[in-house]
XYZ file of C-alpha atoms in Angstrom:
251
model
C 8.312 53.726 -55.483
C 11.400 55.786 -54.722
C 13.273 55.206 -51.475
C 15.560 57.890 -50.065
C 19.207 56.882 -49.975
C 19.246 57.477 -46.243
C 16.100 55.431 -45.560
C 16.781 53.424 -42.414
C 15.678 49.761 -42.708
C 13.497 50.045 -39.584
C 11.956 53.408 -40.450
C 8.544 53.908 -42.099
C 8.786 53.677 -45.892
C 9.042 57.147 -47.474
C 9.095 58.476 -43.895
C 5.390 57.681 -43.683
C 4.466 60.228 -46.365
C 1.641 59.055 -48.693
C 2.310 58.783 -52.406
C -0.082 61.681 -53.086
C 2.202 63.848 -50.926
C -0.519 65.392 -48.773
C 0.788 65.302 -45.231
C -1.395 66.115 -42.218
C -0.136 69.175 -40.382
C 0.308 67.320 -37.097
C 2.499 64.703 -38.824
C 4.766 67.355 -40.347
C 5.137 68.942 -36.901
C 5.761 65.520 -35.368
C 8.576 64.869 -37.863
C 10.242 68.187 -36.964
C 9.954 67.522 -33.237
C 11.348 64.028 -33.843
C 14.487 65.614 -35.323
C 14.660 67.861 -32.260
C 14.461 64.771 -30.015
C 17.557 63.329 -31.691
C 19.452 66.598 -31.204
C 18.523 67.077 -27.540
C 19.219 63.556 -26.299
C 17.776 61.789 -23.260
C 16.424 64.148 -20.607
C 16.480 67.174 -22.894
C 13.555 69.553 -22.379
C 11.137 70.081 -25.276
C 9.939 73.689 -25.824
C 6.434 74.490 -24.645
C 3.382 73.925 -26.858
C 3.061 77.684 -27.188
C 6.671 78.122 -28.335
C 6.429 75.223 -30.783
C 3.157 76.487 -32.271
C 4.707 79.914 -32.841
C 7.905 78.453 -34.315
C 6.077 76.121 -36.718
C 3.163 78.464 -37.442
C 0.444 75.991 -36.448
C -2.310 75.808 -33.847
C -1.452 74.559 -30.357
C -3.832 71.618 -30.807
C -1.744 70.520 -33.807
C 1.399 70.598 -31.669
C -0.454 68.841 -28.855
C -1.420 65.945 -31.146
C 2.163 65.590 -32.388
C 3.511 65.548 -28.833
C 0.820 63.093 -27.737
C 1.863 60.589 -30.411
C 5.554 60.942 -29.553
C 4.719 60.283 -25.892
C 2.710 57.194 -26.832
C 5.615 55.963 -28.956
C 7.944 56.356 -25.983
C 10.169 59.025 -27.534
C 9.008 61.693 -25.079
C 7.751 61.574 -21.505
C 5.915 64.001 -19.282
C 7.904 65.485 -16.431
C 6.029 67.801 -14.122
C 4.397 70.459 -16.279
C 6.833 69.915 -19.157
C 7.950 67.281 -21.655
C 11.422 65.765 -21.974
C 13.169 63.277 -24.241
C 12.705 59.717 -22.985
C 15.447 57.120 -22.850
C 15.621 54.154 -25.238
C 13.017 51.408 -24.881
C 13.870 48.236 -23.006
C 14.283 45.408 -25.517
C 12.991 42.304 -23.765
C 13.864 38.955 -25.403
C 11.056 36.518 -26.138
C 12.602 33.546 -24.379
C 12.427 31.539 -21.177
C 14.867 33.961 -19.602
C 13.578 35.992 -16.675
C 12.634 39.659 -16.653
C 15.615 40.228 -14.352
C 18.101 38.893 -16.901
C 16.591 40.884 -19.765
C 16.748 44.198 -17.894
C 20.252 43.641 -16.514
C 21.621 42.910 -19.983
C 20.726 46.489 -20.913
C 22.554 48.030 -17.982
C 19.372 48.760 -16.020
C 18.531 47.704 -12.474
C 15.473 45.414 -12.274
C 13.111 45.455 -9.327
C 9.613 44.488 -8.256
C 7.063 45.751 -5.777
C 4.750 43.139 -4.279
C 1.037 43.810 -4.754
C -0.347 40.536 -3.462
C 0.606 36.936 -2.702
C -2.341 34.702 -1.891
C -3.614 31.169 -2.488
C -6.954 29.748 -3.604
C -8.438 26.588 -5.188
C -7.611 26.290 -8.888
C -10.683 27.413 -10.906
C -11.940 25.595 -13.984
C -10.551 28.091 -16.506
C -7.020 27.982 -15.072
C -7.110 24.188 -14.846
C -8.218 23.888 -18.483
C -5.484 26.227 -19.693
C -2.577 24.822 -17.686
C -3.359 21.188 -17.020
C -3.481 21.705 -13.253
C -6.120 19.851 -11.252
C -9.381 21.672 -10.635
C -9.582 22.720 -6.974
C -5.927 22.096 -6.121
C -4.304 24.978 -4.192
C -2.517 27.559 -6.356
C -0.493 30.630 -5.531
C -1.216 34.002 -7.145
C 1.807 36.312 -7.114
C 1.191 39.864 -8.398
C 4.027 42.380 -8.658
C 4.763 45.754 -10.253
C 7.843 45.538 -12.486
C 10.549 48.188 -12.111
C 13.537 49.302 -14.169
C 15.801 51.756 -12.338
C 12.887 52.353 -9.925
C 10.584 53.329 -12.815
C 7.306 51.381 -12.929
C 7.192 49.662 -16.322
C 4.806 46.735 -15.986
C 2.561 44.480 -13.918
C 2.952 40.719 -13.620
C 0.552 38.056 -12.312
C 1.910 34.537 -11.829
C -0.149 31.441 -10.999
C 1.655 28.298 -9.802
C 0.573 25.171 -7.942
C 1.252 25.283 -4.205
C 2.498 21.689 -4.438
C 5.370 22.826 -6.684
C 6.537 25.630 -4.367
C 4.899 25.012 -0.967
C 7.125 27.507 0.876
C 6.679 30.387 -1.560
C 4.852 32.424 1.074
C 7.743 32.210 3.545
C 10.975 31.604 1.625
C 10.541 33.826 -1.428
C 11.792 37.419 -1.499
C 9.080 39.357 -3.384
C 11.546 41.729 -5.085
C 13.702 38.880 -6.448
C 13.495 36.725 -9.568
C 10.809 34.047 -9.427
C 12.670 32.075 -12.106
C 15.792 32.215 -9.970
C 13.770 30.920 -7.018
C 12.442 28.010 -9.093
C 15.955 27.180 -10.294
C 17.278 27.185 -6.731
C 14.384 24.874 -5.815
C 15.505 22.383 -8.460
C 12.713 23.198 -10.923
C 13.820 23.747 -14.515
C 11.819 25.180 -17.416
C 11.243 22.943 -20.399
C 9.000 24.829 -22.814
C 6.237 27.421 -22.926
C 3.414 28.741 -25.094
C 3.289 32.516 -25.393
C 0.819 34.974 -26.904
C 1.235 38.747 -27.304
C -1.491 41.324 -27.870
C -2.019 45.068 -27.543
C -4.495 46.212 -24.882
C -5.404 49.168 -22.717
C -4.848 48.817 -18.987
C -7.815 48.650 -16.650
C -8.192 51.575 -14.206
C -6.676 49.417 -11.435
C -3.729 48.340 -13.599
C -3.065 51.899 -14.782
C -3.043 53.069 -11.165
C -0.570 50.372 -10.114
C 1.750 51.023 -13.070
C 1.317 54.784 -12.813
C 0.202 55.453 -16.385
C -2.847 57.032 -18.063
C -5.540 54.437 -18.918
C -5.256 55.450 -22.593
C -1.600 54.354 -22.849
C -1.308 51.212 -25.024
C 0.097 48.171 -23.241
C 1.776 45.031 -24.532
C 0.159 42.014 -22.885
C 1.974 38.683 -22.764
C 0.235 35.449 -21.801
C 2.549 32.544 -20.991
C 1.875 28.946 -19.968
C 5.083 27.149 -18.970
C 6.012 23.522 -18.334
C 9.043 21.922 -16.706
C 11.521 19.593 -18.419
C 9.210 16.685 -17.713
C 6.255 18.353 -19.429
C 4.380 19.003 -16.174
C 2.425 22.292 -15.742
C 4.574 24.920 -14.056
C 3.178 28.457 -14.273
C 0.628 30.666 -15.947
C 1.763 34.294 -16.313
C -0.059 37.427 -17.402
C 2.316 40.363 -17.858
C 1.514 43.913 -18.912
C 4.374 45.990 -20.286
C 4.183 49.702 -21.001
C 3.994 50.141 -24.751
C 6.041 53.342 -24.558
C 8.899 51.693 -22.628
C 9.213 48.206 -24.140
C 9.928 46.400 -27.363
C 10.458 42.669 -27.821
C 13.121 40.715 -29.676
C 13.306 37.140 -30.884
C 15.907 35.077 -32.742
C 14.309 32.912 -35.427
C 15.871 29.956 -37.215
C 14.671 28.055 -40.225
């Protein structure tokens, strides 16, 4: 197999073109628009579907499919009745650092909007997964995640009331929960994490402000403190078009 001299290490091999060389029309159009994205830069307006179809000599549906994929990949975003170049994705580290720290490291302003904070007896499934006692009071903290006031995710945190009894009165909902735990003298020891790709439910899509068909990155995390005691169970949805994840691995 021949590799172009300018093949970027992170790019699709052979630019995604099959060995037999037959390229779907929409993909050829997508590649040309992708070059246009690089030229325009963040916030640059993409020509209309009609103009692009005339320029490339293809049907508007072909252009529409190319644009749809670029939107899903996070390279473009809808703005009003038009389409503009999106900014770079947020690269969130896979670590026990908080969302706040990850966003700030990239020069963005983190924020959160409270959806709900309530308490209920720990159900069997949560007890089995975390090691909490069945029926003991737990908090459920649900918040929309923001980056520069843009809604980018939805986070649900479950924690025993006994660990943070004053969460309902002392905690500022738009602040870092990890920072609150640290200030309360609770330190993270280790965590188990699982990542999968899902579609948001209608409720989740409404809260995040995205179409239900937009792929989401879902992270499940069960954390323990330095003494090995159960600490939190977190379910976080991140917009697939606005996030990527990084990890440092050592052998």
